[in-house]
């Protein structure tokens, strides 16, 4: 008897249970000690691996690990330290400027408000969502290009961009699962369903959700 592809509701249930079995614990991949150091680490992680960021941030924290101290560090000195993370001219300026804003407008504290976070230099919606979920515990579903790719492979979205994918994932999964699930999907993507390691026909989740899929699943660009 032919094996059928799973229905969307079945895929959602299977993915939730499979990822919970694989990753019952979801430590935040970026080393940090408070909302400010997480904010800076997430900013640095743009187009850079978490591993590289974690190699660089100890040296940066020696320079400064609070908004008040960072605001006093010359931009070129910040840039020298973070150069291995790439895009160092833009990132160093953003770190310096957002630190000044936190001091001048928020009493040196990271605002616990996604709209306020998104106004900070170098902080987009995804970065703000990570800080809201991982620093403050508010339900958020940060979607990057990796989650966007897996969501398409698993038939959870047909969105052409991360904004639509985020809306679709939030609609499909329970709100109290978002913060953990976002990390579980990242972990699974790195280990089993990477851009090159799986094309939608290789890993266990892809083949369980779509046993009849014969051709690679092409990702609509984020």
CSV table of C-alpha atoms in Angstrom, one decimal:
chain,number,residue,atom,x,y,z
A,1,UNK,CA,0.0,0.0,0.0
A,2,UNK,CA,1.4,3.4,-0.9
A,3,UNK,CA,2.6,5.6,1.9
A,4,UNK,CA,0.9,9.0,1.9
A,5,UNK,CA,2.5,12.3,2.6
A,6,UNK,CA,1.4,13.7,6.0
A,7,UNK,CA,-1.3,16.3,6.2
A,8,UNK,CA,-0.3,19.7,7.5
A,9,UNK,CA,-1.8,19.1,11.0
A,10,UNK,CA,0.0,15.7,11.1
A,11,UNK,CA,3.3,17.4,10.1
A,12,UNK,CA,2.9,20.0,12.9
A,13,UNK,CA,2.3,17.4,15.5
A,14,UNK,CA,5.1,15.1,14.3
A,15,UNK,CA,7.7,18.0,14.1
A,16,UNK,CA,6.8,19.2,17.6
A,17,UNK,CA,7.3,15.7,19.1
A,18,UNK,CA,10.4,14.9,17.1
A,19,UNK,CA,12.2,18.1,18.0
A,20,UNK,CA,11.2,17.7,21.6
A,21,UNK,CA,12.7,14.2,21.7
A,22,UNK,CA,15.9,15.3,20.0
A,23,UNK,CA,16.4,18.6,21.9
A,24,UNK,CA,14.6,18.6,25.3
A,25,UNK,CA,17.1,21.3,26.4
A,26,UNK,CA,17.7,24.4,24.3
A,27,UNK,CA,20.6,26.4,25.6
A,28,UNK,CA,21.0,29.8,23.9
A,29,UNK,CA,23.9,29.3,21.4
A,30,UNK,CA,25.4,32.8,21.9
A,31,UNK,CA,27.3,33.3,25.2
A,32,UNK,CA,26.0,36.2,27.2
A,33,UNK,CA,25.3,37.3,30.8
A,34,UNK,CA,22.5,39.8,30.4
A,35,UNK,CA,20.2,41.4,27.9
A,36,UNK,CA,22.8,43.9,26.7
A,37,UNK,CA,25.5,41.3,26.0
A,38,UNK,CA,22.9,39.1,24.2
A,39,UNK,CA,21.8,42.1,22.1
A,40,UNK,CA,25.4,42.8,21.0
A,41,UNK,CA,26.1,39.1,20.4
A,42,UNK,CA,23.0,38.7,18.2
A,43,UNK,CA,24.0,41.9,16.3
A,44,UNK,CA,27.4,40.4,15.7
A,45,UNK,CA,26.0,37.1,14.5
A,46,UNK,CA,24.5,38.6,11.3
A,47,UNK,CA,26.3,36.8,8.4
A,48,UNK,CA,28.6,35.1,10.9
A,49,UNK,CA,28.5,31.8,12.8
A,50,UNK,CA,27.6,31.7,16.5
A,51,UNK,CA,30.8,29.8,17.1
A,52,UNK,CA,32.9,32.7,15.7
A,53,UNK,CA,30.9,35.3,17.7
A,54,UNK,CA,31.6,33.3,20.9
A,55,UNK,CA,35.3,33.4,20.1
A,56,UNK,CA,35.2,37.2,19.7
A,57,UNK,CA,32.9,38.4,22.5
A,58,UNK,CA,35.2,37.6,25.4
A,59,UNK,CA,37.7,40.2,24.0
A,60,UNK,CA,34.9,42.7,23.4
A,61,UNK,CA,33.6,42.3,27.0
A,62,UNK,CA,37.1,43.0,28.3
A,63,UNK,CA,36.9,46.3,26.5
A,64,UNK,CA,33.4,47.0,27.8
A,65,UNK,CA,30.3,44.9,28.8
A,66,UNK,CA,27.8,47.7,29.7
A,67,UNK,CA,26.2,50.4,27.5
A,68,UNK,CA,27.9,53.1,29.6
A,69,UNK,CA,31.4,51.6,29.2
A,70,UNK,CA,30.9,50.7,25.5
A,71,UNK,CA,29.7,54.2,24.7
A,72,UNK,CA,33.1,55.5,25.8
A,73,UNK,CA,35.1,53.1,23.6
A,74,UNK,CA,36.3,54.6,20.2
A,75,UNK,CA,34.5,53.0,17.3
A,76,UNK,CA,37.8,51.9,15.6
A,77,UNK,CA,38.8,50.0,18.8
A,78,UNK,CA,35.5,48.1,18.7
A,79,UNK,CA,36.1,47.4,15.0
A,80,UNK,CA,39.5,46.0,15.6
A,81,UNK,CA,38.1,43.4,18.1
A,82,UNK,CA,35.0,42.4,16.1
A,83,UNK,CA,36.7,42.2,12.7
A,84,UNK,CA,36.6,38.4,12.5
A,85,UNK,CA,32.8,38.6,12.6
A,86,UNK,CA,32.6,40.4,9.2
A,87,UNK,CA,30.8,43.7,8.4
A,88,UNK,CA,32.9,45.2,11.2
A,89,UNK,CA,32.6,48.9,10.0
A,90,UNK,CA,28.8,48.8,10.2
A,91,UNK,CA,28.6,46.6,13.3
A,92,UNK,CA,31.1,48.6,15.3
A,93,UNK,CA,29.2,51.9,14.5
A,94,UNK,CA,25.9,50.2,15.4
A,95,UNK,CA,27.3,48.9,18.8
A,96,UNK,CA,28.7,52.3,19.7
A,97,UNK,CA,25.6,54.2,18.7
A,98,UNK,CA,23.1,51.8,20.3
A,99,UNK,CA,25.1,51.9,23.5
A,100,UNK,CA,24.9,55.7,23.5
A,101,UNK,CA,21.1,55.6,23.0
A,102,UNK,CA,20.7,53.1,25.8
A,103,UNK,CA,22.5,55.4,28.1
A,104,UNK,CA,20.8,58.6,27.0
A,105,UNK,CA,17.2,57.3,26.5
A,106,UNK,CA,16.9,54.1,28.6
A,107,UNK,CA,18.9,54.7,31.7
A,108,UNK,CA,21.6,52.2,30.4
A,109,UNK,CA,19.1,49.3,30.2
A,110,UNK,CA,17.9,47.3,27.2
A,111,UNK,CA,14.2,48.1,26.7
A,112,UNK,CA,11.8,45.2,27.2
A,113,UNK,CA,9.8,46.3,24.2
A,114,UNK,CA,10.1,45.0,20.6
A,115,UNK,CA,9.2,48.3,19.0
A,116,UNK,CA,11.8,50.2,21.0
A,117,UNK,CA,14.4,47.5,20.2
A,118,UNK,CA,13.7,47.8,16.5
A,119,UNK,CA,14.6,51.5,16.5
A,120,UNK,CA,18.1,50.8,17.7
A,121,UNK,CA,20.9,51.0,15.1
A,122,UNK,CA,21.8,47.6,13.6
A,123,UNK,CA,18.8,45.9,15.3
A,124,UNK,CA,16.2,44.5,12.9
A,125,UNK,CA,13.0,42.5,13.7
A,126,UNK,CA,14.8,39.2,14.0
A,127,UNK,CA,17.4,40.5,16.4
A,128,UNK,CA,14.7,42.2,18.5
A,129,UNK,CA,12.7,39.0,18.5
A,130,UNK,CA,15.7,37.0,19.8
A,131,UNK,CA,16.3,39.5,22.6
A,132,UNK,CA,12.6,39.5,23.6
A,133,UNK,CA,12.4,35.7,23.7
A,134,UNK,CA,15.8,34.7,25.0
A,135,UNK,CA,16.6,37.7,27.3
A,136,UNK,CA,13.1,38.5,28.6
A,137,UNK,CA,11.1,35.3,28.0
A,138,UNK,CA,8.4,36.9,25.9
A,139,UNK,CA,6.8,34.7,23.2
A,140,UNK,CA,8.5,35.4,19.9
A,141,UNK,CA,9.4,33.4,16.8
A,142,UNK,CA,12.6,34.8,15.3
A,143,UNK,CA,12.9,33.5,11.7
A,144,UNK,CA,16.2,33.6,9.9
A,145,UNK,CA,17.0,32.2,6.4
A,146,UNK,CA,17.7,28.8,7.9
A,147,UNK,CA,14.3,28.5,9.6
A,148,UNK,CA,12.7,29.9,6.5
A,149,UNK,CA,14.3,27.1,4.5
A,150,UNK,CA,13.2,24.3,6.8
A,151,UNK,CA,9.7,25.6,7.1
A,152,UNK,CA,9.4,25.4,3.3
A,153,UNK,CA,10.9,21.9,3.2
A,154,UNK,CA,8.4,20.8,5.8
A,155,UNK,CA,5.4,22.3,4.1
A,156,UNK,CA,4.7,24.8,6.9
A,157,UNK,CA,4.8,27.9,4.7
A,158,UNK,CA,4.8,29.0,1.1
A,159,UNK,CA,6.0,32.4,2.1
A,160,UNK,CA,8.6,34.1,-0.2
A,161,UNK,CA,10.1,35.9,2.8
A,162,UNK,CA,10.9,35.5,6.5
A,163,UNK,CA,8.0,37.9,7.4
A,164,UNK,CA,5.4,35.6,5.9
A,165,UNK,CA,7.1,32.5,7.3
A,166,UNK,CA,7.1,34.0,10.8
A,167,UNK,CA,3.3,34.7,10.5
A,168,UNK,CA,2.6,31.1,9.3
A,169,UNK,CA,4.7,29.4,12.0
A,170,UNK,CA,3.1,31.5,14.7
A,171,UNK,CA,-0.3,30.5,13.4
A,172,UNK,CA,0.6,26.8,13.3
A,173,UNK,CA,2.4,26.3,16.6
A,174,UNK,CA,1.2,27.0,20.2
A,175,UNK,CA,2.4,30.4,21.5
A,176,UNK,CA,4.0,28.7,24.6
A,177,UNK,CA,6.2,26.6,22.3
A,178,UNK,CA,7.6,29.5,20.1
A,179,UNK,CA,10.8,30.4,22.1
A,180,UNK,CA,12.0,26.8,22.5
A,181,UNK,CA,10.9,25.7,19.0
A,182,UNK,CA,12.8,28.4,17.3
A,183,UNK,CA,16.0,27.1,18.8
A,184,UNK,CA,15.0,23.4,18.2
A,185,UNK,CA,14.6,24.1,14.5
A,186,UNK,CA,18.0,25.9,14.3
A,187,UNK,CA,19.7,22.9,16.1
A,188,UNK,CA,18.0,20.4,13.8
A,189,UNK,CA,18.9,22.4,10.7
A,190,UNK,CA,22.5,22.5,11.7
A,191,UNK,CA,22.7,18.8,12.5
A,192,UNK,CA,20.4,17.1,10.0
A,193,UNK,CA,18.8,19.5,7.5
A,194,UNK,CA,21.5,21.9,6.4
A,195,UNK,CA,21.5,23.8,3.2
A,196,UNK,CA,23.8,21.4,1.6
A,197,UNK,CA,23.2,18.3,3.7
A,198,UNK,CA,19.5,17.9,2.8
A,199,UNK,CA,17.5,19.1,-0.2
A,200,UNK,CA,14.1,18.1,1.3
A,201,UNK,CA,14.6,14.4,0.5
A,202,UNK,CA,17.3,13.3,2.9
A,203,UNK,CA,16.7,14.0,6.6
A,204,UNK,CA,14.2,12.1,8.8
A,205,UNK,CA,11.7,15.0,9.2
A,206,UNK,CA,11.7,15.7,5.5
A,207,UNK,CA,11.3,12.0,4.5
A,208,UNK,CA,8.6,11.3,7.2
A,209,UNK,CA,6.5,14.4,6.2
A,210,UNK,CA,6.9,13.7,2.5
A,211,UNK,CA,7.7,10.0,1.8
A,212,UNK,CA,6.6,10.5,-1.8
A,213,UNK,CA,8.7,13.5,-2.5
A,214,UNK,CA,11.0,12.6,-5.4
A,215,UNK,CA,12.6,15.9,-6.3
A,216,UNK,CA,14.6,18.4,-4.2
A,217,UNK,CA,12.5,21.1,-2.6
A,218,UNK,CA,13.6,24.4,-3.9
A,219,UNK,CA,13.5,27.2,-1.4
A,220,UNK,CA,11.9,30.5,-2.2
A,221,UNK,CA,14.4,33.1,-1.3
A,222,UNK,CA,14.0,34.9,2.0
